[in-house]
Amino acid sequence: MAAGTIRYWAAAKAAAGTAEEPYAAATLAEALDAVRGRHPGELSQVLRRCSFLVDGNPVGTREHETVRLAEGGTVEVLPPFAGG
């Protein structure tokens, strides 16, 4: 298990009610499951539309269970942006 930071942007930040929070998880799927548990409701719906960067690298279409998280890493949660 690794510890790092999840950063929320735009609609994800509003739904989470915070700009960032720590994670303790081995994979992106585990980290997102924990986020859904801490923030039930709107954030879970927003996450379905988000893209993710893990340590600056796009996750793309990879299964979240296969995306390993690093100690001290960063997960960026990026909802779709209007015009971008």
Coordinates of N, CA and C in Angstrom, one line a residue:
M1 N 0.8 -1.2 0.0 CA 0.0 0.0 0.0 C 0.9 1.2 0.0
A2 N 0.5 2.2 -0.8 CA 1.2 3.5 -0.9 C 0.4 4.6 -0.4
A3 N 1.1 5.7 0.1 CA 0.4 6.9 0.5 C 0.8 8.0 -0.4
G4 N -0.2 8.9 -0.7 CA 0.1 10.0 -1.5 C -1.1 11.0 -1.4
T5 N -1.3 11.8 -2.5 CA -2.3 12.8 -2.5 C -3.2 12.7 -3.7
I6 N -4.5 12.9 -3.5 CA -5.5 13.0 -4.6 C -5.8 14.5 -4.7
R7 N -5.7 15.1 -5.9 CA -6.1 16.5 -6.1 C -7.3 16.5 -7.0
Y8 N -8.3 17.3 -6.6 CA -9.5 17.4 -7.3 C -9.5 18.8 -8.0
W9 N -10.1 18.8 -9.2 CA -10.2 20.0 -10.0 C -11.7 20.3 -10.4
A10 N -12.0 21.5 -10.5 CA -13.3 22.0 -11.0 C -14.5 21.3 -10.3
A11 N -15.4 20.6 -11.1 CA -16.6 20.0 -10.5 C -16.2 19.0 -9.5
A12 N -15.1 18.3 -9.6 CA -14.7 17.2 -8.7 C -14.4 17.9 -7.3
K13 N -13.7 19.0 -7.4 CA -13.3 19.8 -6.2 C -14.6 20.3 -5.5
A14 N -15.5 20.8 -6.2 CA -16.8 21.2 -5.6 C -17.5 20.1 -4.9
A15 N -17.6 18.9 -5.6 CA -18.3 17.8 -5.1 C -17.6 17.2 -3.9
A16 N -16.3 17.2 -3.9 CA -15.6 16.6 -2.7 C -15.6 17.6 -1.6
G17 N -15.7 18.9 -1.8 CA -15.7 19.9 -0.8 C -14.2 20.1 -0.3
T18 N -13.3 19.7 -1.1 CA -11.9 19.9 -0.7 C -11.0 19.9 -2.0
A19 N -9.9 20.6 -2.0 CA -9.0 20.6 -3.2 C -8.1 19.4 -3.2
E20 N -7.8 18.8 -2.1 CA -7.0 17.6 -2.1 C -7.1 16.8 -0.7
E21 N -6.8 15.6 -0.8 CA -6.8 14.7 0.4 C -5.8 13.6 0.2
P22 N -5.4 12.9 1.3 CA -4.5 11.8 1.1 C -5.1 10.6 0.6
Y23 N -4.3 9.7 0.0 CA -4.7 8.3 -0.2 C -3.8 7.4 0.4
A24 N -4.3 6.2 0.7 CA -3.5 5.0 1.2 C -4.1 3.8 0.4
A25 N -3.5 3.5 -0.7 CA -4.0 2.4 -1.6 C -2.9 1.9 -2.5
A26 N -3.1 0.7 -3.0 CA -2.1 0.1 -3.9 C -2.4 0.5 -5.3
T27 N -3.7 0.6 -5.7 CA -4.1 0.9 -7.0 C -5.0 2.1 -7.1
L28 N -5.2 2.6 -8.3 CA -6.2 3.7 -8.5 C -7.6 3.3 -8.1
A29 N -7.9 2.0 -8.5 CA -9.3 1.5 -8.1 C -9.5 1.6 -6.6
E30 N -8.5 1.1 -5.9 CA -8.7 1.1 -4.4 C -8.8 2.6 -3.9
A31 N -8.0 3.5 -4.4 CA -8.1 4.9 -4.0 C -9.4 5.5 -4.3
L32 N -10.0 5.2 -5.5 CA -11.3 5.7 -5.8 C -12.4 5.1 -5.0
D33 N -12.3 3.8 -4.7 CA -13.3 3.2 -3.8 C -13.3 3.9 -2.5
A34 N -12.1 4.2 -1.9 CA -12.1 4.9 -0.6 C -12.7 6.3 -0.8
V35 N -12.4 7.0 -1.9 CA -13.0 8.3 -2.1 C -14.5 8.2 -2.1
R36 N -15.0 7.3 -2.8 CA -16.5 7.1 -2.9 C -17.1 6.8 -1.5
G37 N -16.4 6.1 -0.7 CA -16.8 5.8 0.7 C -16.8 7.1 1.6
R38 N -15.8 8.0 1.4 CA -15.8 9.2 2.2 C -16.7 10.3 1.7
H39 N -17.0 10.2 0.4 CA -17.8 11.3 -0.2 C -19.0 10.7 -1.0
P40 N -19.9 10.0 -0.4 CA -21.0 9.5 -1.1 C -21.9 10.6 -1.8
G41 N -22.5 10.2 -2.8 CA -23.4 11.2 -3.5 C -22.8 11.8 -4.8
E42 N -22.8 13.1 -4.8 CA -22.4 13.8 -6.1 C -21.0 13.4 -6.6
L43 N -20.1 13.3 -5.7 CA -18.7 13.0 -6.2 C -18.6 11.7 -6.9
S44 N -19.4 10.7 -6.4 CA -19.4 9.4 -7.1 C -19.8 9.5 -8.6
Q45 N -20.8 10.4 -8.8 CA -21.4 10.6 -10.1 C -20.3 11.4 -11.0
V46 N -19.7 12.4 -10.4 CA -18.7 13.2 -11.1 C -17.5 12.3 -11.5
L47 N -17.1 11.4 -10.6 CA -16.0 10.5 -10.9 C -16.2 9.7 -12.2
R48 N -17.4 9.3 -12.5 CA -17.7 8.5 -13.7 C -17.3 9.2 -15.0
R49 N -17.3 10.6 -14.9 CA -17.0 11.4 -16.1 C -15.5 11.9 -16.2
C50 N -14.8 11.6 -15.1 CA -13.4 12.2 -15.0 C -12.4 11.4 -15.7
S51 N -11.3 12.2 -16.0 CA -10.1 11.6 -16.5 C -9.1 11.7 -15.3
F52 N -8.1 10.8 -15.3 CA -7.1 10.8 -14.2 C -5.7 10.8 -14.7
L53 N -4.9 11.6 -14.0 CA -3.4 11.5 -14.2 C -2.8 11.0 -12.9
V54 N -1.9 10.0 -13.1 CA -1.2 9.4 -11.9 C 0.3 9.8 -12.1
D55 N 0.7 10.6 -11.2 CA 2.1 11.1 -11.3 C 2.4 11.7 -12.6
G56 N 1.4 12.5 -13.2 CA 1.6 13.2 -14.4 C 1.3 12.4 -15.7
N57 N 1.0 11.1 -15.5 CA 0.8 10.3 -16.7 C -0.7 10.0 -16.8
P58 N -1.3 10.2 -18.0 CA -2.7 9.9 -18.3 C -3.0 8.4 -18.1
V59 N -4.1 8.2 -17.4 CA -4.6 6.8 -17.2 C -5.2 6.3 -18.5
G60 N -5.9 7.1 -19.2 CA -6.6 6.8 -20.4 C -7.6 5.7 -20.2
T61 N -7.6 4.7 -21.0 CA -8.6 3.6 -21.0 C -8.1 2.4 -20.1
R62 N -7.0 2.5 -19.5 CA -6.5 1.4 -18.7 C -7.5 1.1 -17.5
E63 N -7.6 -0.2 -17.2 CA -8.5 -0.5 -16.1 C -7.8 0.0 -14.8
H64 N -8.6 0.6 -13.9 CA -8.1 1.3 -12.7 C -7.5 0.3 -11.8
E65 N -7.9 -1.0 -11.9 CA -7.3 -2.0 -11.0 C -5.8 -2.3 -11.4
T66 N -5.4 -1.9 -12.6 CA -4.1 -2.2 -13.1 C -3.1 -1.0 -12.9
V67 N -3.7 0.1 -12.5 CA -2.8 1.3 -12.3 C -2.3 1.4 -10.9
R68 N -1.0 1.1 -10.8 CA -0.4 1.0 -9.4 C -0.1 2.5 -9.0
L69 N -0.2 2.7 -7.7 CA 0.1 4.0 -7.1 C 1.4 3.9 -6.4
A70 N 2.2 5.0 -6.4 CA 3.5 5.1 -5.8 C 3.4 5.8 -4.5
E71 N 4.4 5.4 -3.6 CA 4.5 6.2 -2.4 C 4.9 7.6 -2.7
G72 N 4.2 8.5 -2.1 CA 4.4 9.9 -2.3 C 3.8 10.5 -3.6
G73 N 3.0 9.6 -4.3 CA 2.5 10.0 -5.6 C 1.3 11.0 -5.6
T74 N 0.9 11.3 -6.8 CA -0.2 12.2 -6.9 C -1.2 11.7 -7.9
V75 N -2.5 11.7 -7.6 CA -3.6 11.4 -8.5 C -4.3 12.7 -8.8
E76 N -4.4 13.1 -10.0 CA -5.2 14.3 -10.4 C -6.5 13.8 -10.9
V77 N -7.6 14.4 -10.4 CA -9.0 14.0 -10.8 C -9.5 15.2 -11.7
L78 N -9.7 14.9 -13.0 CA -10.0 16.0 -13.9 C -11.3 15.8 -14.6
P79 N -12.4 16.5 -14.2 CA -13.6 16.4 -14.9 C -13.6 17.0 -16.2
P80 N -14.5 16.8 -17.1 CA -14.5 17.4 -18.4 C -14.7 18.9 -18.2
F81 N -13.9 19.7 -19.0 CA -14.0 21.2 -18.9 C -14.7 21.7 -20.1
A82 N -15.5 22.7 -19.9 CA -16.2 23.4 -21.0 C -15.2 24.0 -21.8
G83 N -15.2 23.8 -23.1 CA -14.3 24.4 -24.1 C -12.9 23.9 -24.0
G84 N -12.6 22.8 -23.3 CA -11.3 22.4 -23.2 C -11.1 21.0 -23.4

